[in-house]
């Protein structure tokens, strides 16, 4: 029997609370570390964890339980009663948190993970956009999405938005969607094609067909929205993308946009949207580092939200992560990892990078005025909320996800706090943000289903994802050619233009 997976009967004794009704239940089957018994439909109870609910009405509960049945959190509290056949997960020495949410991840690029660690945004456009994007086949999108989702689930990221901007036609879109669906995780396919203006591809029939055939319900694990950057430039008259926005409204699809990126789509994009009536509360604006306060005010007044990808913004040069300023405008914030061509998809790292960047610039600004920051502005609680409830809200799923609240879907992550990095446990949120890492993620549940336990992904999904992704990487390497493959990993010396 594993340390963490106990039968209901055994756990009743272990918990010392006499909670569980039946011992030696006919439903109880032997559970071992190798074969945890998380049969579909079997209730699960997490026992004696430090529960960081993320729900301001409940707060953080020491030594507490969370009962899950079906897809739903049924109860949160001490010494909960549980059905006789419930599987018990021992939460002692661990912190239970809501599943994290990544609101902007270009999953199709995960198959060339790490290749561009030295890049700037200029390198990225030069290699991926201008030269390589055509080399991806539908099966490469499928493999990359499957791998990216395995990475997400393993890391405690239970919901990811796939900002999928290489969907050349229906076959590509279907492959990207299938990769997300087959992962078993929760995802949002943000349908995009960055190589043509949105009004050309959004209304071509492919998006409508995909919605009809694969996303007819909004009550499924993988759902649909749209992703584009807009085409309007200050020198161009009119609002050519209007048909795309009208389509989004008619089809009830949210839109995510790269926004406020240096030398490109700064304040003009927001002004165009406002002037044409599409500054919608359902819009997500990604980056937003080079906007003026008037644009932030427009977003705030519209009810829209912002996705901060601090590792991306700091490394690639889209503009400085504007978290503190955005927060000051009371704009809802979520966090994202952008692309694994450079960075990890580690939301613990994203929380840290966000705080590091924001506190760093605050100190520099104060020093420039010969002053000292006495108390920090952005707090660990803020970035933890951005990584959980903020992400759920950004996808329009905040009523169902984002906190450990009875009635919400059971997307839960058990983080070990008995490791060399985490003991002694003094302040769970402080330590989740600055000390935890993916290695501490012990158990991951998505929609009531245990996907990872005892530090290992369950099932053979990752083995398959790895095999397919390595084959795709080989295909892309062949198409790119050995010379470019090597050159792209070693861009020229430091240069400012
Ligand atoms: Zn992006």
CSV table of C-alpha atoms and ligand atoms in Angstrom, one decimal:
chain,number,residue,atom,x,y,z
A,1,UNK,CA,0.0,0.0,0.0
A,2,UNK,CA,1.4,3.4,-0.9
A,3,UNK,CA,2.0,6.0,1.7
A,4,UNK,CA,-0.6,8.3,0.1
A,5,UNK,CA,-3.2,5.9,-1.3
A,6,UNK,CA,-5.1,4.1,1.3
A,7,UNK,CA,-8.4,2.3,1.2
A,8,UNK,CA,-11.2,4.1,2.8
A,9,UNK,CA,-11.3,1.6,5.7
A,10,UNK,CA,-7.6,2.0,6.4
A,11,UNK,CA,-7.7,5.7,6.2
A,12,UNK,CA,-10.6,5.9,8.7
A,13,UNK,CA,-8.2,4.4,11.2
A,14,UNK,CA,-5.3,6.4,10.0
A,15,UNK,CA,-7.2,9.6,10.3
A,16,UNK,CA,-8.3,8.6,13.7
A,17,UNK,CA,-11.7,10.1,13.2
A,18,UNK,CA,-13.9,7.1,12.6
A,19,UNK,CA,-15.3,8.9,9.6
A,20,UNK,CA,-15.8,6.3,7.1
A,21,UNK,CA,-18.9,4.2,7.4
A,22,UNK,CA,-17.9,0.8,6.2
A,23,UNK,CA,-14.8,-1.3,6.7
A,24,UNK,CA,-13.8,-4.2,4.5
A,25,UNK,CA,-16.3,-2.9,1.9
A,26,UNK,CA,-17.2,-5.2,-1.0
A,27,UNK,CA,-16.2,-2.2,-3.2
A,28,UNK,CA,-12.8,-2.0,-1.7
A,29,UNK,CA,-10.1,-3.5,-3.9
A,30,UNK,CA,-6.4,-3.8,-3.0
A,31,UNK,CA,-4.5,-0.7,-3.8
A,32,UNK,CA,-0.8,-0.6,-4.3
A,33,UNK,CA,1.6,2.1,-5.2
A,34,UNK,CA,1.7,0.8,-8.7
A,35,UNK,CA,-2.0,0.5,-9.3
A,36,UNK,CA,-3.9,3.1,-7.4
A,37,UNK,CA,-7.6,2.4,-7.5
A,38,UNK,CA,-9.1,5.5,-8.9
A,39,UNK,CA,-11.9,3.9,-10.8
A,40,UNK,CA,-14.1,6.3,-12.7
A,41,UNK,CA,-17.0,7.3,-10.6
A,42,UNK,CA,-15.4,6.3,-7.3
A,43,UNK,CA,-15.5,9.2,-4.8
A,44,UNK,CA,-12.2,10.6,-3.6
A,45,UNK,CA,-11.4,12.2,-0.3
A,46,UNK,CA,-8.3,14.1,0.4
A,47,UNK,CA,-7.5,13.8,4.1
A,48,UNK,CA,-5.6,16.1,6.5
A,49,UNK,CA,-4.0,18.4,4.1
A,50,UNK,CA,-3.4,22.1,4.4
A,51,UNK,CA,-6.1,23.3,2.1
A,52,UNK,CA,-5.5,26.6,0.4
A,53,UNK,CA,-9.0,27.0,-1.1
A,54,UNK,CA,-8.4,30.3,-2.9
A,55,UNK,CA,-12.0,31.0,-1.9
A,56,UNK,CA,-12.0,34.2,0.2
A,57,UNK,CA,-15.0,33.0,2.2
A,58,UNK,CA,-13.3,29.8,3.2
A,59,UNK,CA,-9.6,30.8,3.3
A,60,UNK,CA,-6.8,28.4,4.2
A,61,UNK,CA,-7.7,25.4,6.4
A,62,UNK,CA,-5.0,23.4,8.2
A,63,UNK,CA,-5.4,19.7,8.6
A,64,UNK,CA,-8.6,19.5,6.6
A,65,UNK,CA,-10.4,17.3,4.1
A,66,UNK,CA,-11.9,17.8,0.6
A,67,UNK,CA,-14.5,15.3,-0.7
A,68,UNK,CA,-15.0,14.8,-4.4
A,69,UNK,CA,-17.6,12.8,-6.1
A,70,UNK,CA,-18.3,12.7,-9.7
A,71,UNK,CA,-16.8,15.9,-11.2
A,72,UNK,CA,-17.5,18.1,-8.3
A,73,UNK,CA,-16.1,19.2,-4.9
A,74,UNK,CA,-18.8,18.2,-2.5
A,75,UNK,CA,-17.4,19.4,0.8
A,76,UNK,CA,-14.4,21.1,2.4
A,77,UNK,CA,-13.7,20.9,6.1
A,78,UNK,CA,-12.4,18.9,9.0
A,79,UNK,CA,-13.2,15.2,9.6
A,80,UNK,CA,-15.6,15.0,6.7
A,81,UNK,CA,-17.9,12.0,6.3
A,82,UNK,CA,-17.2,10.2,3.1
A,83,UNK,CA,-18.9,7.4,1.2
A,84,UNK,CA,-17.8,3.9,2.2
A,85,UNK,CA,-16.2,3.2,-1.2
A,86,UNK,CA,-14.3,6.5,-1.3
A,87,UNK,CA,-10.6,6.3,-2.3
A,88,UNK,CA,-8.6,8.2,0.3
A,89,UNK,CA,-5.6,10.4,-0.6
A,90,UNK,CA,-3.4,11.1,2.4
A,91,UNK,CA,-2.8,14.8,2.5
A,92,UNK,CA,-0.6,14.9,5.6
A,93,UNK,CA,2.5,17.0,4.9
A,94,UNK,CA,1.0,18.4,1.8
A,95,UNK,CA,-0.9,21.5,0.5
A,96,UNK,CA,-4.0,21.1,-1.6
A,97,UNK,CA,-4.6,24.0,-4.0
A,98,UNK,CA,-7.0,24.7,-6.9
A,99,UNK,CA,-5.6,23.6,-10.3
A,100,UNK,CA,-3.5,26.3,-11.9
A,101,UNK,CA,-4.6,27.9,-15.2
A,102,UNK,CA,-2.3,29.0,-18.0
A,103,UNK,CA,-4.1,31.5,-20.3
A,104,UNK,CA,-1.7,31.7,-23.2
A,105,UNK,CA,0.4,28.9,-24.5
A,106,UNK,CA,1.4,28.2,-28.1
A,107,UNK,CA,1.3,24.5,-27.7
A,108,UNK,CA,2.1,23.7,-31.3
A,109,UNK,CA,5.7,24.8,-30.6
A,110,UNK,CA,6.4,22.5,-27.7
A,111,UNK,CA,7.8,19.9,-30.0
A,112,UNK,CA,10.8,22.1,-30.5
A,113,UNK,CA,11.2,22.8,-26.8
A,114,UNK,CA,14.2,24.7,-25.7
A,115,UNK,CA,15.6,25.4,-29.2
A,116,UNK,CA,15.2,29.1,-28.9
A,117,UNK,CA,16.5,29.7,-25.4
A,118,UNK,CA,18.8,32.5,-26.7
A,119,UNK,CA,16.2,34.2,-28.8
A,120,UNK,CA,14.7,37.6,-28.9
A,121,UNK,CA,11.3,38.3,-30.4
A,122,UNK,CA,13.1,39.3,-33.6
A,123,UNK,CA,14.7,35.8,-33.7
A,124,UNK,CA,11.4,34.2,-33.1
A,125,UNK,CA,9.7,36.0,-36.0
A,126,UNK,CA,12.6,35.4,-38.3
A,127,UNK,CA,12.8,31.6,-37.7
A,128,UNK,CA,9.3,30.4,-36.7
A,129,UNK,CA,7.0,32.9,-38.5
A,130,UNK,CA,8.9,33.6,-41.6
A,131,UNK,CA,10.6,30.3,-42.3
A,132,UNK,CA,9.3,27.3,-40.4
A,133,UNK,CA,5.6,27.5,-39.7
A,134,UNK,CA,4.8,25.7,-42.9
A,135,UNK,CA,6.7,22.7,-41.9
A,136,UNK,CA,4.2,21.6,-39.2
A,137,UNK,CA,1.8,18.9,-40.4
A,138,UNK,CA,-1.5,18.1,-38.7
A,139,UNK,CA,0.1,15.2,-36.9
A,140,UNK,CA,2.8,17.5,-35.5
A,141,UNK,CA,0.2,19.8,-34.0
A,142,UNK,CA,-1.5,16.8,-32.5
A,143,UNK,CA,1.7,15.4,-31.0
A,144,UNK,CA,2.8,18.8,-29.7
A,145,UNK,CA,-0.5,19.5,-28.1
A,146,UNK,CA,-0.6,16.1,-26.5
A,147,UNK,CA,2.9,16.6,-25.1
A,148,UNK,CA,2.1,20.2,-23.9
A,149,UNK,CA,-1.0,18.9,-22.1
A,150,UNK,CA,1.0,16.1,-20.4
A,151,UNK,CA,3.5,18.7,-19.3
A,152,UNK,CA,0.7,20.9,-18.0
A,153,UNK,CA,-1.0,18.1,-16.0
A,154,UNK,CA,2.2,16.9,-14.6
A,155,UNK,CA,2.9,20.5,-13.4
A,156,UNK,CA,-0.4,21.0,-11.7
A,157,UNK,CA,-1.8,23.2,-14.5
A,158,UNK,CA,-5.2,21.7,-14.9
A,159,UNK,CA,-6.5,24.1,-17.5
A,160,UNK,CA,-4.5,25.5,-20.4
A,161,UNK,CA,-5.4,27.9,-23.2
A,162,UNK,CA,-3.8,26.7,-26.4
A,163,UNK,CA,-3.1,29.9,-28.4
A,164,UNK,CA,-3.0,28.0,-31.7
A,165,UNK,CA,-2.0,30.4,-34.5
A,166,UNK,CA,-1.0,27.9,-37.2
A,167,UNK,CA,-4.3,26.3,-38.1
A,168,UNK,CA,-4.0,26.4,-41.8
A,169,UNK,CA,-7.2,24.5,-42.5
A,170,UNK,CA,-9.8,22.3,-41.0
A,171,UNK,CA,-7.5,19.3,-40.9
A,172,UNK,CA,-5.0,21.2,-38.8
A,173,UNK,CA,-7.7,22.6,-36.5
A,174,UNK,CA,-9.2,19.1,-35.9
A,175,UNK,CA,-5.7,17.7,-35.1
A,176,UNK,CA,-5.0,20.4,-32.6
A,177,UNK,CA,-8.4,19.9,-31.0
A,178,UNK,CA,-7.9,16.1,-30.8
A,179,UNK,CA,-4.5,16.5,-29.2
A,180,UNK,CA,-6.2,18.5,-26.4
A,181,UNK,CA,-9.1,16.1,-26.1
A,182,UNK,CA,-7.0,13.0,-26.0
A,183,UNK,CA,-4.9,14.4,-23.2
A,184,UNK,CA,-7.8,14.1,-20.7
A,185,UNK,CA,-6.9,17.5,-19.3
A,186,UNK,CA,-9.0,20.7,-19.4
A,187,UNK,CA,-8.2,23.1,-22.2
A,188,UNK,CA,-9.4,25.9,-24.4
A,189,UNK,CA,-8.5,25.7,-28.0
A,190,UNK,CA,-8.0,29.4,-29.1
A,191,UNK,CA,-8.4,29.0,-32.8
A,192,UNK,CA,-6.0,31.2,-34.8
A,193,UNK,CA,-4.1,31.7,-38.0
A,194,UNK,CA,-1.5,34.5,-37.7
A,195,UNK,CA,-0.5,34.3,-41.3
A,196,UNK,CA,-3.6,35.9,-42.7
A,197,UNK,CA,-5.9,38.6,-41.4
A,198,UNK,CA,-8.7,37.3,-39.2
A,199,UNK,CA,-11.6,38.4,-41.4
A,200,UNK,CA,-10.2,36.1,-44.1
A,201,UNK,CA,-10.1,32.8,-42.1
A,202,UNK,CA,-12.6,33.3,-39.3
A,203,UNK,CA,-15.5,33.4,-41.7
A,204,UNK,CA,-14.2,30.7,-44.1
A,205,UNK,CA,-16.5,28.1,-42.6
A,206,UNK,CA,-13.8,26.1,-40.8
A,207,UNK,CA,-14.3,27.7,-37.4
A,208,UNK,CA,-18.1,27.3,-37.6
A,209,UNK,CA,-17.7,23.7,-38.7
A,210,UNK,CA,-15.3,22.9,-35.8
A,211,UNK,CA,-17.6,24.5,-33.3
A,212,UNK,CA,-20.6,22.6,-34.7
A,213,UNK,CA,-18.8,19.2,-35.0
A,214,UNK,CA,-16.5,19.2,-31.9
A,215,UNK,CA,-17.5,22.0,-29.6
A,216,UNK,CA,-21.3,22.0,-29.6
A,217,UNK,CA,-21.4,22.0,-25.8
A,218,UNK,CA,-19.7,24.5,-23.6
A,219,UNK,CA,-19.9,21.9,-20.8
A,220,UNK,CA,-17.0,19.8,-22.0
A,221,UNK,CA,-13.4,19.5,-20.9
A,222,UNK,CA,-12.1,21.2,-24.0
A,223,UNK,CA,-13.8,24.3,-25.3
A,224,UNK,CA,-13.3,26.7,-28.1
A,225,UNK,CA,-12.6,30.4,-28.6
A,226,UNK,CA,-10.7,32.6,-31.0
A,227,UNK,CA,-7.2,34.1,-31.2
A,228,UNK,CA,-5.9,36.9,-33.4
A,229,UNK,CA,-3.9,40.1,-33.3
A,230,UNK,CA,-5.9,42.3,-35.5
A,231,UNK,CA,-4.7,44.0,-38.7
A,232,UNK,CA,-5.5,47.6,-38.2
A,233,UNK,CA,-2.5,50.0,-38.2
A,234,UNK,CA,-2.7,53.7,-37.6
A,235,UNK,CA,-2.1,54.5,-41.3
A,236,UNK,CA,-4.8,52.1,-42.5
A,237,UNK,CA,-8.3,53.4,-42.8
A,238,UNK,CA,-11.3,51.4,-41.6
A,239,UNK,CA,-11.7,48.3,-39.4
A,240,UNK,CA,-11.1,45.4,-41.8
A,241,UNK,CA,-11.4,42.7,-39.1
A,242,UNK,CA,-15.0,43.7,-38.3
A,243,UNK,CA,-16.5,40.5,-39.8
A,244,UNK,CA,-14.3,38.4,-37.6
A,245,UNK,CA,-15.5,40.3,-34.5
A,246,UNK,CA,-19.1,39.9,-35.6
A,247,UNK,CA,-18.6,36.2,-36.1
A,248,UNK,CA,-17.1,35.9,-32.6
A,249,UNK,CA,-20.2,37.7,-31.1
A,250,UNK,CA,-22.7,35.7,-33.1
A,251,UNK,CA,-21.0,32.4,-32.2
A,252,UNK,CA,-20.5,33.3,-28.6
A,253,UNK,CA,-16.7,32.8,-28.8
A,254,UNK,CA,-14.3,34.8,-26.6
A,255,UNK,CA,-11.2,36.4,-28.3
A,256,UNK,CA,-7.6,36.5,-27.0
A,257,UNK,CA,-5.2,39.1,-28.6
A,258,UNK,CA,-1.5,39.9,-28.3
A,259,UNK,CA,-1.6,43.5,-27.3
A,260,UNK,CA,0.6,46.3,-26.2
A,261,UNK,CA,3.7,44.8,-27.7
A,262,UNK,CA,6.6,47.2,-28.5
A,263,UNK,CA,6.4,48.8,-31.9
A,264,UNK,CA,3.3,46.9,-32.8
A,265,UNK,CA,-0.3,47.2,-31.8
A,266,UNK,CA,0.3,49.6,-28.9
A,267,UNK,CA,-2.6,51.9,-28.1
A,268,UNK,CA,-4.0,51.9,-31.6
A,269,UNK,CA,-5.5,48.4,-31.2
A,270,UNK,CA,-7.5,49.4,-28.2
A,271,UNK,CA,-8.7,52.6,-29.8
A,272,UNK,CA,-9.9,50.7,-32.8
A,273,UNK,CA,-11.8,48.2,-30.7
A,274,UNK,CA,-13.4,50.9,-28.7
A,275,UNK,CA,-14.4,53.0,-31.7
A,276,UNK,CA,-16.0,50.0,-33.3
A,277,UNK,CA,-17.8,48.5,-30.3
A,278,UNK,CA,-15.7,45.5,-29.8
A,279,UNK,CA,-13.9,46.4,-26.5
A,280,UNK,CA,-15.7,43.4,-25.0
A,281,UNK,CA,-15.6,42.1,-21.4
A,282,UNK,CA,-14.8,38.7,-22.8
A,283,UNK,CA,-11.5,39.9,-24.4
A,284,UNK,CA,-8.1,38.8,-23.1
A,285,UNK,CA,-5.2,41.1,-23.9
A,286,UNK,CA,-1.8,39.3,-23.7
A,287,UNK,CA,1.4,41.1,-22.6
A,288,UNK,CA,0.2,44.8,-22.6
A,289,UNK,CA,3.6,46.1,-21.7
A,290,UNK,CA,3.8,49.1,-24.0
A,291,UNK,CA,0.4,50.7,-23.5
A,292,UNK,CA,-0.5,54.0,-22.1
A,293,UNK,CA,-2.6,54.5,-19.0
A,294,UNK,CA,-5.5,55.5,-21.2
A,295,UNK,CA,-5.5,52.0,-22.8
A,296,UNK,CA,-5.4,50.5,-19.4
A,297,UNK,CA,-8.4,52.6,-18.4
A,298,UNK,CA,-10.2,51.4,-21.5
A,299,UNK,CA,-9.6,47.8,-20.6
A,300,UNK,CA,-10.6,48.4,-17.0
A,301,UNK,CA,-13.9,50.1,-18.0
A,302,UNK,CA,-14.7,47.4,-20.5
A,303,UNK,CA,-14.3,44.5,-18.0
A,304,UNK,CA,-11.6,42.9,-20.2
A,305,UNK,CA,-8.7,41.0,-18.7
A,306,UNK,CA,-4.9,40.8,-19.2
A,307,UNK,CA,-2.6,37.8,-19.4
A,308,UNK,CA,0.9,38.4,-18.1
A,309,UNK,CA,3.7,36.2,-19.4
A,310,UNK,CA,6.6,37.6,-17.4
A,311,UNK,CA,9.4,35.2,-18.5
A,312,UNK,CA,8.4,35.9,-22.1
A,313,UNK,CA,8.2,39.7,-21.8
A,314,UNK,CA,11.5,40.0,-19.9
A,315,UNK,CA,13.4,37.7,-22.3
A,316,UNK,CA,11.9,38.4,-25.7
A,317,UNK,CA,11.5,42.2,-25.4
A,318,UNK,CA,7.8,42.8,-26.0
A,319,UNK,CA,7.7,45.4,-23.2
A,320,UNK,CA,8.2,45.3,-19.5
A,321,UNK,CA,5.6,43.1,-17.6
A,322,UNK,CA,3.1,45.7,-16.5
A,323,UNK,CA,1.6,43.7,-13.6
A,324,UNK,CA,1.6,46.4,-10.9
A,325,UNK,CA,0.2,49.1,-13.2
A,326,UNK,CA,-2.5,46.7,-14.5
A,327,UNK,CA,-3.3,45.7,-10.9
A,328,UNK,CA,-3.5,49.4,-10.0
A,329,UNK,CA,-6.3,49.8,-12.6
A,330,UNK,CA,-8.2,46.9,-11.0
A,331,UNK,CA,-8.0,44.9,-14.3
A,332,UNK,CA,-8.3,41.1,-13.8
A,333,UNK,CA,-5.0,39.4,-14.3
A,334,UNK,CA,-4.0,35.9,-15.3
A,335,UNK,CA,-0.6,34.3,-15.9
A,336,UNK,CA,0.8,32.5,-18.9
A,337,UNK,CA,3.9,30.7,-20.2
A,338,UNK,CA,3.7,31.7,-23.9
A,339,UNK,CA,6.0,29.2,-25.7
A,340,UNK,CA,8.2,26.3,-24.7
A,341,UNK,CA,10.6,27.1,-27.5
A,342,UNK,CA,12.2,29.3,-24.8
A,343,UNK,CA,10.7,28.9,-21.4
A,344,UNK,CA,9.2,26.4,-19.0
A,345,UNK,CA,5.5,25.9,-18.7
A,346,UNK,CA,6.0,26.0,-14.9
A,347,UNK,CA,3.4,28.2,-13.2
A,348,UNK,CA,5.4,28.3,-10.0
A,349,UNK,CA,8.1,29.9,-12.1
A,350,UNK,CA,5.5,32.2,-13.7
A,351,UNK,CA,4.4,33.4,-10.3
A,352,UNK,CA,8.0,34.0,-9.2
A,353,UNK,CA,8.9,35.8,-12.4
A,354,UNK,CA,5.9,38.1,-12.1
A,355,UNK,CA,6.8,39.1,-8.6
A,356,UNK,CA,10.5,39.4,-9.4
A,357,UNK,CA,9.8,41.7,-12.4
A,358,UNK,CA,7.3,43.9,-10.5
A,359,UNK,CA,9.3,44.3,-7.3
A,360,UNK,CA,12.5,44.9,-9.3
A,361,UNK,CA,11.0,47.8,-11.3
A,362,UNK,CA,9.4,49.3,-8.2
A,363,UNK,CA,12.8,49.3,-6.5
A,364,UNK,CA,14.5,50.9,-9.5
A,365,UNK,CA,11.9,53.6,-9.8
A,366,UNK,CA,12.2,54.5,-6.2
A,367,UNK,CA,16.0,54.5,-6.4
A,368,UNK,CA,15.9,56.8,-9.4
A,369,UNK,CA,14.2,59.3,-7.1
A,370,UNK,CA,16.6,58.6,-4.3
A,371,UNK,CA,13.9,56.8,-2.3
A,372,UNK,CA,13.5,53.3,-0.9
A,373,UNK,CA,10.5,50.9,-1.2
A,374,UNK,CA,9.6,50.2,2.4
A,375,UNK,CA,6.7,47.8,1.7
A,376,UNK,CA,6.1,45.8,-1.5
A,377,UNK,CA,3.1,46.4,-3.7
A,378,UNK,CA,2.4,43.1,-5.3
A,379,UNK,CA,2.1,40.2,-2.9
A,380,UNK,CA,2.3,36.4,-3.1
A,381,UNK,CA,-1.5,36.1,-2.5
A,382,UNK,CA,-2.0,38.3,-5.6
A,383,UNK,CA,0.1,36.1,-8.0
A,384,UNK,CA,-1.4,32.9,-6.5
A,385,UNK,CA,-4.8,34.3,-7.3
A,386,UNK,CA,-3.7,35.3,-10.8
A,387,UNK,CA,-2.5,31.7,-11.4
A,388,UNK,CA,-5.7,30.1,-10.2
A,389,UNK,CA,-9.0,32.0,-10.0
A,390,UNK,CA,-7.7,34.8,-12.3
A,391,UNK,CA,-7.0,32.2,-15.1
A,392,UNK,CA,-10.4,30.6,-14.6
A,393,UNK,CA,-12.1,34.0,-14.8
A,394,UNK,CA,-10.2,34.9,-18.0
A,395,UNK,CA,-11.6,31.9,-19.7
A,396,UNK,CA,-15.1,32.7,-18.5
A,397,UNK,CA,-15.0,29.6,-16.3
A,398,UNK,CA,-14.6,31.3,-12.9
A,399,UNK,CA,-18.0,30.1,-11.6
A,400,UNK,CA,-16.9,26.5,-12.2
A,401,UNK,CA,-13.2,26.6,-11.6
A,402,UNK,CA,-10.4,28.5,-9.8
A,403,UNK,CA,-11.0,27.8,-6.1
A,404,UNK,CA,-11.7,24.8,-3.9
A,405,UNK,CA,-15.4,25.6,-3.3
A,406,UNK,CA,-18.2,23.1,-2.8
A,407,UNK,CA,-20.1,22.9,-6.0
A,408,UNK,CA,-17.2,23.8,-8.3
A,409,UNK,CA,-15.5,21.3,-10.5
A,410,UNK,CA,-12.8,19.2,-8.9
A,411,UNK,CA,-9.6,20.5,-10.4
A,412,UNK,CA,-7.2,19.9,-7.5
A,413,UNK,CA,-3.4,19.8,-7.0
A,414,UNK,CA,-1.7,18.2,-4.0
A,415,UNK,CA,1.7,19.8,-3.5
A,416,UNK,CA,4.1,18.1,-1.1
A,417,UNK,CA,5.3,20.2,1.7
A,418,UNK,CA,7.4,17.6,3.4
A,419,UNK,CA,10.4,18.0,1.0
A,420,UNK,CA,13.8,19.6,1.6
A,421,UNK,CA,12.5,22.7,-0.3
A,422,UNK,CA,9.3,23.1,1.7
A,423,UNK,CA,9.9,22.2,5.4
A,424,UNK,CA,9.1,23.7,7.9
A,425,UNK,CA,5.7,24.8,6.6
A,426,UNK,CA,5.1,28.3,8.0
A,427,UNK,CA,3.1,30.1,5.3
A,428,UNK,CA,1.6,28.0,2.6
A,429,UNK,CA,1.0,30.7,0.0
A,430,UNK,CA,4.5,32.3,0.6
A,431,UNK,CA,6.1,28.9,0.1
A,432,UNK,CA,3.9,27.8,-2.8
A,433,UNK,CA,5.0,31.0,-4.7
A,434,UNK,CA,8.7,31.2,-3.8
A,435,UNK,CA,9.7,27.6,-2.8
A,436,UNK,CA,7.5,25.0,-4.5
A,437,UNK,CA,8.5,23.6,-7.9
A,438,UNK,CA,7.0,21.0,-10.3
A,439,UNK,CA,8.8,18.2,-8.4
A,440,UNK,CA,6.6,18.8,-5.4
A,441,UNK,CA,3.4,18.2,-7.4
A,442,UNK,CA,2.3,14.8,-6.1
A,443,UNK,CA,-1.3,14.4,-7.2
A,444,UNK,CA,-3.4,16.1,-9.9
A,445,UNK,CA,-7.1,15.8,-10.4
A,446,UNK,CA,-9.0,17.1,-13.4
A,447,UNK,CA,-12.8,17.2,-13.3
A,448,UNK,CA,-12.8,14.7,-10.5
A,449,UNK,CA,-10.4,12.3,-12.2
A,450,UNK,CA,-7.0,11.6,-10.8
A,451,UNK,CA,-4.4,12.1,-13.6
A,452,UNK,CA,-1.2,12.1,-11.5
A,453,UNK,CA,-0.6,10.4,-8.2
A,454,UNK,CA,2.5,9.7,-6.1
A,455,UNK,CA,4.4,12.0,-8.3
A,456,UNK,CA,3.7,10.0,-11.5
A,457,UNK,CA,1.3,10.6,-14.4
A,458,UNK,CA,-1.2,7.7,-14.6
A,459,UNK,CA,-1.8,5.7,-17.7
A,460,UNK,CA,0.3,5.5,-20.8
A,461,UNK,CA,-0.6,9.0,-22.2
A,462,UNK,CA,2.8,10.5,-21.7
A,463,UNK,CA,4.7,7.6,-23.2
A,464,UNK,CA,2.6,8.0,-26.3
A,465,UNK,CA,3.0,11.8,-26.3
A,466,UNK,CA,6.7,11.4,-26.0
A,467,UNK,CA,7.0,9.0,-28.9
A,468,UNK,CA,4.9,11.1,-31.2
A,469,UNK,CA,6.6,14.4,-30.2
A,470,UNK,CA,10.0,13.0,-30.8
A,471,UNK,CA,9.0,11.8,-34.2
A,472,UNK,CA,7.6,15.2,-35.0
A,473,UNK,CA,10.8,16.9,-33.7
A,474,UNK,CA,12.8,14.7,-36.1
A,475,UNK,CA,10.5,15.6,-39.0
A,476,UNK,CA,10.8,19.3,-38.3
A,477,UNK,CA,14.6,19.0,-37.9
A,478,UNK,CA,14.8,17.4,-41.3
A,479,UNK,CA,12.6,20.1,-42.9
A,480,UNK,CA,14.5,22.9,-41.3
A,481,UNK,CA,17.9,21.4,-42.2
A,482,UNK,CA,20.9,20.8,-40.0
A,483,UNK,CA,22.5,24.2,-40.8
A,484,UNK,CA,19.5,26.3,-39.7
A,485,UNK,CA,18.7,23.9,-36.8
A,486,UNK,CA,22.2,24.7,-35.4
A,487,UNK,CA,22.3,28.4,-36.4
A,488,UNK,CA,18.9,29.1,-34.7
A,489,UNK,CA,20.3,27.7,-31.4
A,490,UNK,CA,23.2,30.2,-31.6
A,491,UNK,CA,22.0,33.5,-32.8
A,492,UNK,CA,24.8,36.1,-33.5
A,493,UNK,CA,26.4,38.3,-30.8
A,494,UNK,CA,24.6,41.0,-28.9
A,495,UNK,CA,23.2,43.6,-31.2
A,496,UNK,CA,20.9,46.5,-30.7
A,497,UNK,CA,19.4,48.1,-33.8
B,1,LIG,ZN1,2.0,34.6,-27.5
